[in-house]
Coordinates of N, CA and C in Angstrom, one line a residue:
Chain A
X884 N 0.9 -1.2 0.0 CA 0.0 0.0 0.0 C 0.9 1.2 0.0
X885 N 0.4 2.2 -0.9 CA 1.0 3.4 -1.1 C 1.0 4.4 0.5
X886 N 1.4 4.8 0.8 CA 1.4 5.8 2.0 C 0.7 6.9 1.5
X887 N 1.1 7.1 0.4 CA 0.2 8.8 0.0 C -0.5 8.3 -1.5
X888 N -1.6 8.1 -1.4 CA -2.4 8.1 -2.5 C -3.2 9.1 -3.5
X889 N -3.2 9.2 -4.4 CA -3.8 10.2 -5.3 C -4.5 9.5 -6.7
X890 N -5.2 9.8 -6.8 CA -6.2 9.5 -8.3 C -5.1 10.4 -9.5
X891 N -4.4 9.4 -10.4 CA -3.6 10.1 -11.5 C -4.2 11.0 -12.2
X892 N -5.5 10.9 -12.4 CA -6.2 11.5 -13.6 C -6.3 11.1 -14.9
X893 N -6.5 12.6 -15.8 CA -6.3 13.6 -15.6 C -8.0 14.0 -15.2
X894 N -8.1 14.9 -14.5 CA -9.6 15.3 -13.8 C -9.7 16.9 -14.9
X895 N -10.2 16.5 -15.6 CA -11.0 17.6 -16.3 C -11.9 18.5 -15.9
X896 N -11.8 19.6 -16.2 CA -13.4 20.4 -15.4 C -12.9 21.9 -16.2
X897 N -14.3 22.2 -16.7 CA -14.3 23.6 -17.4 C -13.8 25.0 -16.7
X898 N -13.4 25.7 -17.5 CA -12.9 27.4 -16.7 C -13.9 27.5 -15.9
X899 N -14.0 27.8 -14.7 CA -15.0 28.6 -13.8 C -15.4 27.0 -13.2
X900 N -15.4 26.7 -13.0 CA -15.9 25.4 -12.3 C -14.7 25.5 -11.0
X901 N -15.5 24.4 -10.1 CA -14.5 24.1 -8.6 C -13.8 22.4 -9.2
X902 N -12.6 22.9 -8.7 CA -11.6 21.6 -9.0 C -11.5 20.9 -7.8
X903 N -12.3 19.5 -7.7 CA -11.7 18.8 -6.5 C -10.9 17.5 -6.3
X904 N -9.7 18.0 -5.8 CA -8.6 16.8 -5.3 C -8.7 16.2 -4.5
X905 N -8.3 15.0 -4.3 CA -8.4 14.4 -3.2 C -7.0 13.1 -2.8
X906 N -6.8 13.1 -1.5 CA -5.8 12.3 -1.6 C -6.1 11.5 0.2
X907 N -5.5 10.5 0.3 CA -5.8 9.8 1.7 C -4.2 8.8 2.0
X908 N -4.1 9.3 3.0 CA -2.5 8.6 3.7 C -2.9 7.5 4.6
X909 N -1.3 6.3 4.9 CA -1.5 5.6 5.7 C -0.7 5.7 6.7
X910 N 0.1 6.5 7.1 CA 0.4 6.9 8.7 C 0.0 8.1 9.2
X911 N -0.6 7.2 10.3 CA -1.4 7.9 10.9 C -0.2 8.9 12.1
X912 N 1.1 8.6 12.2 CA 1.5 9.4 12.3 C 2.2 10.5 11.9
X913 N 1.8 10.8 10.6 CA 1.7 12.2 10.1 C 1.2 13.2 10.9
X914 N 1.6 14.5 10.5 CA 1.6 15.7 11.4 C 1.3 17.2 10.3
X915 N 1.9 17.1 9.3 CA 1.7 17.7 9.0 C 1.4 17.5 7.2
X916 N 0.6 18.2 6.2 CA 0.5 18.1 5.2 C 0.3 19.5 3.8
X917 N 0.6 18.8 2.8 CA 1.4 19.8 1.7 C 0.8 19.3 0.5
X918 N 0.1 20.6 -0.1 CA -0.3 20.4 -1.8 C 1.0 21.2 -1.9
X919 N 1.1 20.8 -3.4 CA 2.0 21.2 -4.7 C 1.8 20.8 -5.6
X920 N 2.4 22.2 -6.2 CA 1.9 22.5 -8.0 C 2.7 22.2 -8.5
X921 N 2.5 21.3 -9.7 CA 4.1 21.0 -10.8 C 3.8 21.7 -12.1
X922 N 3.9 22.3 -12.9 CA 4.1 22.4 -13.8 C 4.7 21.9 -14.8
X923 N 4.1 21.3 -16.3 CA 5.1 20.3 -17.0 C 6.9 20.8 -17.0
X924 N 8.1 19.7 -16.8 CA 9.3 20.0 -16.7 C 9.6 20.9 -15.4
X925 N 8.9 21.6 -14.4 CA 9.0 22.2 -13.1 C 8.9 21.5 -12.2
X926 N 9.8 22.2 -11.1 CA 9.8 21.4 -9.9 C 8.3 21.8 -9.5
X927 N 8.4 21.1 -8.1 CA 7.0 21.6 -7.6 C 6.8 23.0 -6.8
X928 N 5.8 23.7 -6.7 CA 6.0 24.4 -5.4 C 4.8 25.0 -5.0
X929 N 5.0 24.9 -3.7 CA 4.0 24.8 -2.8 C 2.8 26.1 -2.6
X930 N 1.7 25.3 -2.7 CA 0.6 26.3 -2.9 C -0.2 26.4 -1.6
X931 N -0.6 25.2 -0.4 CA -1.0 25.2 0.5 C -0.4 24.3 1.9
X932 N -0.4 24.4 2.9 CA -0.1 23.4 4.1 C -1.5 23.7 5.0
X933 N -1.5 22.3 5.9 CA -2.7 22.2 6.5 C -2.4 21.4 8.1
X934 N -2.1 21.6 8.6 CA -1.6 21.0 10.0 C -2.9 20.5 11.3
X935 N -4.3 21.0 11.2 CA -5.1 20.7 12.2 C -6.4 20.3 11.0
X936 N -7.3 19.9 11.5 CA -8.2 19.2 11.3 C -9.3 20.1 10.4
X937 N -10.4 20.5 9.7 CA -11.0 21.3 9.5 C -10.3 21.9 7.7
X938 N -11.1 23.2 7.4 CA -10.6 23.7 6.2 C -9.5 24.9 6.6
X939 N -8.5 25.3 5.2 CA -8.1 26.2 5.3 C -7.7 26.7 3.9
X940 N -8.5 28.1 4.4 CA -8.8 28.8 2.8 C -7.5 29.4 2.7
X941 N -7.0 30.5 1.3 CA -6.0 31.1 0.4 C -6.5 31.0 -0.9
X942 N -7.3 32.6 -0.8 CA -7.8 33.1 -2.3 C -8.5 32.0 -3.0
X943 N -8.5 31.2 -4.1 CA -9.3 30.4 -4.9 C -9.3 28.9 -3.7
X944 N -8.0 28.8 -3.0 CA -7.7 27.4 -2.9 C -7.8 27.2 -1.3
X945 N -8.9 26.0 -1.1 CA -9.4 25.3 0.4 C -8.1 24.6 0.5
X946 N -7.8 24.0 1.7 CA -7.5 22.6 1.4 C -8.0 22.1 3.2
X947 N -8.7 20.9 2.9 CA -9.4 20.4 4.1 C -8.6 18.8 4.5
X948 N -8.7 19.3 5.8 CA -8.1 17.7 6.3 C -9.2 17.0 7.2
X949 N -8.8 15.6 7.7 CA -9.7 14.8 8.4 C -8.6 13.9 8.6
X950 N -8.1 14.1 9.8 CA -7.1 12.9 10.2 C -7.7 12.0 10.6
X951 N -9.5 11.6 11.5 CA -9.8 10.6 11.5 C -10.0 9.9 10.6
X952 N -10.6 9.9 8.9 CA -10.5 9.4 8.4 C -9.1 9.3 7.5
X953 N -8.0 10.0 7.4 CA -6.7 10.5 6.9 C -6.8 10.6 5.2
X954 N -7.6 11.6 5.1 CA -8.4 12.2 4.0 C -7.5 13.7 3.8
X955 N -7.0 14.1 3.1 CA -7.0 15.1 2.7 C -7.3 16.3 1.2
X956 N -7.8 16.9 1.3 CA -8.2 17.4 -0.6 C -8.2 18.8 -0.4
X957 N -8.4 18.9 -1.7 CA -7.9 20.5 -2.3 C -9.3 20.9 -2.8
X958 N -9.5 22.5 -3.1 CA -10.4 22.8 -3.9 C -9.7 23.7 -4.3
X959 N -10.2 24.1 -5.4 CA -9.8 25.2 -6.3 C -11.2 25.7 -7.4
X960 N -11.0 27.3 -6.4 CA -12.6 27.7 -7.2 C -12.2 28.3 -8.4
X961 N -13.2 28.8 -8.8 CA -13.0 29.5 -10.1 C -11.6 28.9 -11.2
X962 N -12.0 28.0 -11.4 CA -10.8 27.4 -11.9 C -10.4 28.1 -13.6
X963 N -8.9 28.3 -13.4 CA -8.3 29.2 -14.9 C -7.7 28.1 -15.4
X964 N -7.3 28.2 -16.9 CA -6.4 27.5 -17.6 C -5.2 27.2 -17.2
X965 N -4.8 28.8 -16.4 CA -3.4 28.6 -15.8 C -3.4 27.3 -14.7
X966 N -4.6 27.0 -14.1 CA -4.7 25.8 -13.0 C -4.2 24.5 -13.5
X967 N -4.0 24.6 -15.0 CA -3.9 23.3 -15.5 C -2.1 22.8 -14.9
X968 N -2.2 21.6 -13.9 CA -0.9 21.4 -13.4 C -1.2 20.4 -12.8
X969 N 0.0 19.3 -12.4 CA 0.0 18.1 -11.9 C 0.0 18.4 -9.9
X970 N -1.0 18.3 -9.6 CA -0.9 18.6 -7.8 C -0.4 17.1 -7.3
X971 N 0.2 17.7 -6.2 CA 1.0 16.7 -5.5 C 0.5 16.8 -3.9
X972 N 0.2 15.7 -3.2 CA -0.3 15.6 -1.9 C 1.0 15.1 -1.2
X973 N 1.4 15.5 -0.2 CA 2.5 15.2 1.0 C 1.8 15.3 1.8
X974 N 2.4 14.1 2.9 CA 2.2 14.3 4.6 C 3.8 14.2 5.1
X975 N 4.0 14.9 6.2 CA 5.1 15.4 7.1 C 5.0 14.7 7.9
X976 N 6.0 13.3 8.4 CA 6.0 13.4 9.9 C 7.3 13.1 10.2
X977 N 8.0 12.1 10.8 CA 9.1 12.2 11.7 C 10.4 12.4 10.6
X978 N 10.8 13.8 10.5 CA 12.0 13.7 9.5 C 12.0 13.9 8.2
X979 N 10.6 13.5 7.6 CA 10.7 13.3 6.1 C 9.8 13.9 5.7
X980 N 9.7 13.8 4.3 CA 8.1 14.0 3.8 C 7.9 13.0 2.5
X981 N 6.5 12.7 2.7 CA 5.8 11.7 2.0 C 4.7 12.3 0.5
X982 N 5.5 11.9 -0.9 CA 4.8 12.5 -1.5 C 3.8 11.4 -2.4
X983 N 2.4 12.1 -2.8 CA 1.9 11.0 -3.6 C 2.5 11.3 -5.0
X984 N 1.5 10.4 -5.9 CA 2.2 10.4 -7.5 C 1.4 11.7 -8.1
X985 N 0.5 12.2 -7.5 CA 0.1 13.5 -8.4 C -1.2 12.7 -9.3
X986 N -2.2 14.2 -9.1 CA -3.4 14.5 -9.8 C -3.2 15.0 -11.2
X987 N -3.4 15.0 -12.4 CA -3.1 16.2 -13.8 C -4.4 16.2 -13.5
X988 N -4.5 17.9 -13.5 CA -5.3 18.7 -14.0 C -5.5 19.5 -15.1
X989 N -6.9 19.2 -15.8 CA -6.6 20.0 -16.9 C -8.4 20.8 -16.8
X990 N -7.6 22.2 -17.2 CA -8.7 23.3 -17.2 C -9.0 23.8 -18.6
X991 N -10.4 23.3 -19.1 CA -11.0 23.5 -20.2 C -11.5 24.8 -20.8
X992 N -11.0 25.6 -21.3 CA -11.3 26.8 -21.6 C -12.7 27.3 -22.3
Chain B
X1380 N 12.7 34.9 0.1 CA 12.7 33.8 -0.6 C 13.7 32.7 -0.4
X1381 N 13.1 31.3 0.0 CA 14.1 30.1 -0.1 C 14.8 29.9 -1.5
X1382 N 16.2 29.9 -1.6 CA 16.9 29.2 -2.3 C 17.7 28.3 -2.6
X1383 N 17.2 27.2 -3.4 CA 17.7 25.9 -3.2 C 18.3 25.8 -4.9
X1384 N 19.3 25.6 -5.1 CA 20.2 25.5 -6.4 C 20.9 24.1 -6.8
X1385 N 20.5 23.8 -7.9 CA 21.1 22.6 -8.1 C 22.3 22.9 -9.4
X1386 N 23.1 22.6 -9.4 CA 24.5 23.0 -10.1 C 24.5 22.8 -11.8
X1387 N 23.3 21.8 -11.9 CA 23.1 21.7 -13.5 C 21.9 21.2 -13.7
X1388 N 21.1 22.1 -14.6 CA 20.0 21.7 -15.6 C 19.7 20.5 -16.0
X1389 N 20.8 20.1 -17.0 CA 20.6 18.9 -18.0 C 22.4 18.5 -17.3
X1390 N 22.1 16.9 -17.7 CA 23.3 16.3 -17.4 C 23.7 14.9 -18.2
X1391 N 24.7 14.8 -19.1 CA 24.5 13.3 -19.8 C 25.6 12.6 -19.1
X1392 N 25.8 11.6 -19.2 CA 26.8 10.9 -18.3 C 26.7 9.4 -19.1
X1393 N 27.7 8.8 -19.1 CA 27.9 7.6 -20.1 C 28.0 6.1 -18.7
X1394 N 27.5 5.0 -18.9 CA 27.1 4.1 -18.0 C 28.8 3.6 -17.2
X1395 N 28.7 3.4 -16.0 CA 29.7 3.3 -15.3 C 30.5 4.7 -14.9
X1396 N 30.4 5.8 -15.5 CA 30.8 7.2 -14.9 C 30.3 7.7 -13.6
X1397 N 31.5 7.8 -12.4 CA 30.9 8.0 -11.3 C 30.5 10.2 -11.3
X1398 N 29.1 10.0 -10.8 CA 28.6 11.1 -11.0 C 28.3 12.0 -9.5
X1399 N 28.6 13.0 -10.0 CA 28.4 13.9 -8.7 C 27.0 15.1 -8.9
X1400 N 26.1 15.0 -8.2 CA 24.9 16.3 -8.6 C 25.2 17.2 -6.9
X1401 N 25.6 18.5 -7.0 CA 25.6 19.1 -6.0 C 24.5 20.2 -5.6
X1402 N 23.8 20.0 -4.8 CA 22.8 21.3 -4.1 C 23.2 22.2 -3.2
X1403 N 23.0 23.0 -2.8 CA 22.9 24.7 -2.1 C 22.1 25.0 -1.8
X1404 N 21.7 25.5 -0.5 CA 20.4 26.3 -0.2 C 20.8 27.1 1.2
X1405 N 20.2 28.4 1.2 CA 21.0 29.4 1.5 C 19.7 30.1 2.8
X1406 N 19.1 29.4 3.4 CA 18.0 29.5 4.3 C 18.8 28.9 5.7
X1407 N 20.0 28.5 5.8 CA 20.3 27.8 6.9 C 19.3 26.5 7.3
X1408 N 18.6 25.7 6.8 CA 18.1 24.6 6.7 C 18.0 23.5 7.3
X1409 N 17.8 23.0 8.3 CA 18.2 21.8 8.9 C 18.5 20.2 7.8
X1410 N 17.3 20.4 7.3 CA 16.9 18.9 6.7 C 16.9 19.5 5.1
X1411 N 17.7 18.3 4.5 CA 17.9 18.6 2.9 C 17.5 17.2 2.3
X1412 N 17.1 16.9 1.2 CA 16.4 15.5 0.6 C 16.9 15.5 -0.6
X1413 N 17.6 14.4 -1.2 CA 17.7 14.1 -2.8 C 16.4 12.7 -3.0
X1414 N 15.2 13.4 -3.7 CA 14.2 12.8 -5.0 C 14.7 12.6 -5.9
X1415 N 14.1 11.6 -6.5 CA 14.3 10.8 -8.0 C 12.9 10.8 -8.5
X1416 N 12.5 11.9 -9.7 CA 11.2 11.9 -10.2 C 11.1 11.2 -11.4
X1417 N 10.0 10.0 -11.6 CA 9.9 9.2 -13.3 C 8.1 9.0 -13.0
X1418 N 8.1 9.5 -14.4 CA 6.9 9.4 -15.3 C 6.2 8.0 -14.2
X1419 N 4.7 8.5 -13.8 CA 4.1 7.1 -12.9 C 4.6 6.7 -11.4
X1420 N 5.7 6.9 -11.6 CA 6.0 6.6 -10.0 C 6.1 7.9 -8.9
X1421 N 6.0 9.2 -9.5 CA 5.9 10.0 -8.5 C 7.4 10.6 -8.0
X1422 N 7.5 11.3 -6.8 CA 8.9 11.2 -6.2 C 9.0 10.8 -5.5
X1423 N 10.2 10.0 -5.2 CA 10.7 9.1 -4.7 C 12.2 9.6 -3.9
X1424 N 11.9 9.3 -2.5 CA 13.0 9.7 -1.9 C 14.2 8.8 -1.5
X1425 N 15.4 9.1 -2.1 CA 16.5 8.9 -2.0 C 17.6 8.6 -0.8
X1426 N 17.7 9.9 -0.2 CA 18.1 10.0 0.6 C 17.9 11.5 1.5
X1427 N 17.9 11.6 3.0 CA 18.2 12.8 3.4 C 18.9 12.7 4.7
X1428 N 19.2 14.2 4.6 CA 20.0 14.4 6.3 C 19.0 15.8 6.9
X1429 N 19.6 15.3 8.2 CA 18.3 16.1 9.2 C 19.6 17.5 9.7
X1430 N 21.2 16.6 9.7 CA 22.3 17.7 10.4 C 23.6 17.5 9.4
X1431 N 24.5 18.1 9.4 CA 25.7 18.5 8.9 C 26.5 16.8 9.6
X1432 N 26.8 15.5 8.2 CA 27.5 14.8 8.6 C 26.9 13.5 9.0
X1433 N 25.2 14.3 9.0 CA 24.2 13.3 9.3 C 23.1 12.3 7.9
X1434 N 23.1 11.3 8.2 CA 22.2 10.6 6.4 C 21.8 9.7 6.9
X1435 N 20.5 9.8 6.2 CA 19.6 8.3 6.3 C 19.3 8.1 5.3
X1436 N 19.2 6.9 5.0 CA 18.3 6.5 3.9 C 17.0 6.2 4.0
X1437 N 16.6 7.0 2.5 CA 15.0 6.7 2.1 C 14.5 5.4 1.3
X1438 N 13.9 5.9 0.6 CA 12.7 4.6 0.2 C 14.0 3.9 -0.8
X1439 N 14.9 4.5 -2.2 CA 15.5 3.6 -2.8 C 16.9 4.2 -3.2
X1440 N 17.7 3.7 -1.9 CA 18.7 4.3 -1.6 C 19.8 3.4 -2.3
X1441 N 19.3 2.6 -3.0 CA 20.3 1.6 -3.7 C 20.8 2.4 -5.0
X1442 N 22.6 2.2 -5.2 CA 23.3 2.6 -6.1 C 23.8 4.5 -6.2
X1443 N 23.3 4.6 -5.1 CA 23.5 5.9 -4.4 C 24.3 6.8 -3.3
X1444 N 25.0 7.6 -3.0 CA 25.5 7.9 -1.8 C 25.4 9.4 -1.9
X1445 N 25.3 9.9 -0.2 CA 25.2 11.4 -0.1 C 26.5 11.6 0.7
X1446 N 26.6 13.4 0.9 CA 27.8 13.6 1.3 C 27.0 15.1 2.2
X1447 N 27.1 15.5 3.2 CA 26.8 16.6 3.8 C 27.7 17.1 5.0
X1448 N 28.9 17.7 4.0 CA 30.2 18.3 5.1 C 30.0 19.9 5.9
X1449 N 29.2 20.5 5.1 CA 28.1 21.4 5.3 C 26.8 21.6 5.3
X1450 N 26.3 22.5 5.9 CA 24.9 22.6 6.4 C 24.1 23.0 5.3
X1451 N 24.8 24.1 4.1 CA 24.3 24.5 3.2 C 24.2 23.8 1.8
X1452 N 25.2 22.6 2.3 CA 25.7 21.6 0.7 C 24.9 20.3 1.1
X1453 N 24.9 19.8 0.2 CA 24.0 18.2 -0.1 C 24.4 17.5 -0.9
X1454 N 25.4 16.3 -1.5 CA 25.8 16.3 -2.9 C 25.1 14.7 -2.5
X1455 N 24.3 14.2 -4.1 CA 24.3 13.3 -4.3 C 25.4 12.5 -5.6
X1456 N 25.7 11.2 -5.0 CA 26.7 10.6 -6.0 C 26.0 9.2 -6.4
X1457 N 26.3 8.9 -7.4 CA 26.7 8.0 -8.4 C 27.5 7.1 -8.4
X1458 N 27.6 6.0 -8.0 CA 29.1 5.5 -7.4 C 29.4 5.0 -9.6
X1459 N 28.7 4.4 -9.6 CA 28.7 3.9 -11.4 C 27.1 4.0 -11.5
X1460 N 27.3 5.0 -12.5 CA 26.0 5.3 -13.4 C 25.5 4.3 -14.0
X1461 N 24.2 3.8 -14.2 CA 23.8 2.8 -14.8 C 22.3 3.4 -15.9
X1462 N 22.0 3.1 -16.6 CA 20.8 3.3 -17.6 C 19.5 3.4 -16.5
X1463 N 19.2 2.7 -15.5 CA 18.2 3.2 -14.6 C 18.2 3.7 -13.9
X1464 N 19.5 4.8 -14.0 CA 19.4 6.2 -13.2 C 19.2 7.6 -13.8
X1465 N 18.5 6.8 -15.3 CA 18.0 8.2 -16.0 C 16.8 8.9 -15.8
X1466 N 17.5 9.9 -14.8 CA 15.6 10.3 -14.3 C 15.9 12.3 -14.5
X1467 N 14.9 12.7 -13.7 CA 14.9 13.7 -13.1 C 15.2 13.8 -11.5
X1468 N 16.6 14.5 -11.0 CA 16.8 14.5 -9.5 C 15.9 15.8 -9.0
X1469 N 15.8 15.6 -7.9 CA 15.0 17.0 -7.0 C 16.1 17.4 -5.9
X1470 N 16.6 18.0 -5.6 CA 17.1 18.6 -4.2 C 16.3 19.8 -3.6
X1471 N 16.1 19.1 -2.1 CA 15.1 19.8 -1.4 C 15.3 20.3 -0.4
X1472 N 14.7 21.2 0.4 CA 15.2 21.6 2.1 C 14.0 22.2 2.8
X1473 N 14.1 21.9 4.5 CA 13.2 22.5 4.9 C 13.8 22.6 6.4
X1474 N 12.9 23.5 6.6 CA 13.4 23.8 8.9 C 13.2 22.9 9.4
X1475 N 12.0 22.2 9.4 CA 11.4 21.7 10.0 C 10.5 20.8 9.1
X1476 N 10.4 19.4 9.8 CA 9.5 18.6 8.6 C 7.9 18.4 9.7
X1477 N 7.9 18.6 10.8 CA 6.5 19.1 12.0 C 5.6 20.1 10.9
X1478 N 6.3 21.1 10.9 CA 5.8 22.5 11.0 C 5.9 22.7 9.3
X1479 N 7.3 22.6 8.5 CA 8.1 23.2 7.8 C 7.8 23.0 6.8
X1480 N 7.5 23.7 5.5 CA 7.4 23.3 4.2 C 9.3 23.0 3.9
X1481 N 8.6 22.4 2.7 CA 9.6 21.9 1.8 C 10.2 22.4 0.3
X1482 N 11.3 23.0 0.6 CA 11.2 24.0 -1.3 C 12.8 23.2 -1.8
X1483 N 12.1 22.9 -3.3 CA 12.8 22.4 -3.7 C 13.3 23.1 -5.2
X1484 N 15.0 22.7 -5.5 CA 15.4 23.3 -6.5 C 14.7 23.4 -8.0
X1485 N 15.6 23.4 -9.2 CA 14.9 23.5 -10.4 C 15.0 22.1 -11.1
X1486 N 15.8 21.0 -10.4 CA 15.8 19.8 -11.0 C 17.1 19.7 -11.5
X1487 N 17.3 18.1 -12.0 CA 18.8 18.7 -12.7 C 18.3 16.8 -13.5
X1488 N 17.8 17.1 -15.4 CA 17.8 16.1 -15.7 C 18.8 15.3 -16.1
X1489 N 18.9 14.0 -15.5 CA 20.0 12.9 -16.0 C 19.7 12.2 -16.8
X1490 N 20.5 11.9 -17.8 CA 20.4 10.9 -19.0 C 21.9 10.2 -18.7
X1491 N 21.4 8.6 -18.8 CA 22.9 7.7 -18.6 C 22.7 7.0 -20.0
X1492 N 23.9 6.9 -21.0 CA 23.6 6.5 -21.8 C 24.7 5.2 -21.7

């Protein structure tokens, strides 16, 4: 079993629509957690962190956790063309970080 | 702004050439990570150190070695390059892996031919 899981895609959804990601870990001793944005040939870099339970907004982008169920996802409202990018889900815990294989997104104009 | 530098873009290297990729990051950083990114598998961590001198191995630390004589350097090596170490590397860093995000360089693509 993968420790950080993600749906490869690609998840399609028109300009102006809400983009929802979703990803779910298996240590439960994670602490802390990380979207990122890749862009094709780009490293990643980081659009949101989420450390307690509940949502947490930044402009277009939620990202909600549920460590009971070890659930984490992204939204992204009003979704632009420029959104089109491969998101990456990490969890943080002792020392390292854990990345999944990434969402493609693609935003239909 | 964190910066985290990796010494080369593109890199070709011919099979059995022992290879050196060096990283920099200039945040005073505790914790630095060398990833290995391929199409489907995601990133994949290599190796990291948490202190200057300090290394653990990550998930596929085979055919690999790090070197961290400073707090600011990170070098991963190649002891002999082989055809399945043609990937994209990441060098990464952060304060803190609790709390700390993680910012990583621009990549540095390898081809072993």
């Amino acid at each position: 079993q993968k420790e950080v899981e993600q749906n490869s895609g690609p998840l399609s959804v028109p300009e102006g629509a809400i983009a929802s990601l979703n990803c779910t870990y298996s240590d439960r001793g994670s602490q802390s957690f990380f979207w990122y944005r890749q862009y094709s040939g780009k490293s990643p870099e980081l659009i949101m962190s989420i450390y307690s339970n509940g949502d947490k907004e930044d402009g277009r982008f939620t990202a909600q956790l549920n460590k009971a169920s070890q659930y984490v996802s992204l939204l992204i409202r009003d979704s632009q063309p420029s959104d089109s990018a491969t998101y990456l889900c990490a969890a943080g815990g002792y020392q390292k970080v854990t990345f999944g294989t990434g969402t493609k997104l693609q935003v239909i104009p | 702004d964190v910066k985290v530098t990796q010494s080369s873009r593109y890199l070709v290297k011919r099979t059995g050439e022992k290879v050196f990729l060096e990283c920099v990051q200039d945040m005073d950083h505790e914790n630095m990570f060398w990833y290995r990114q391929d199409p489907g598998l995601g990133l994949r961590l290599i190796y990291f150190s948490y202190d200057v001198k300090m290394k653990e191995k990550g998930d596929i630390p085979e055919g690999y070695s790090v070197s961290r004589e400073k707090k600011e350097r990170f070098s991963l090596i190649l002891e002999s390059a082989s055809t399945n170490q043609t990937s994209m590397y990441l060098c990464a860093s952060s304060p803190s892996i609790i709390r700390g995000q993680v910012h990583f360089g621009n990549g540095t693509r390898l081809t072993v031919t």
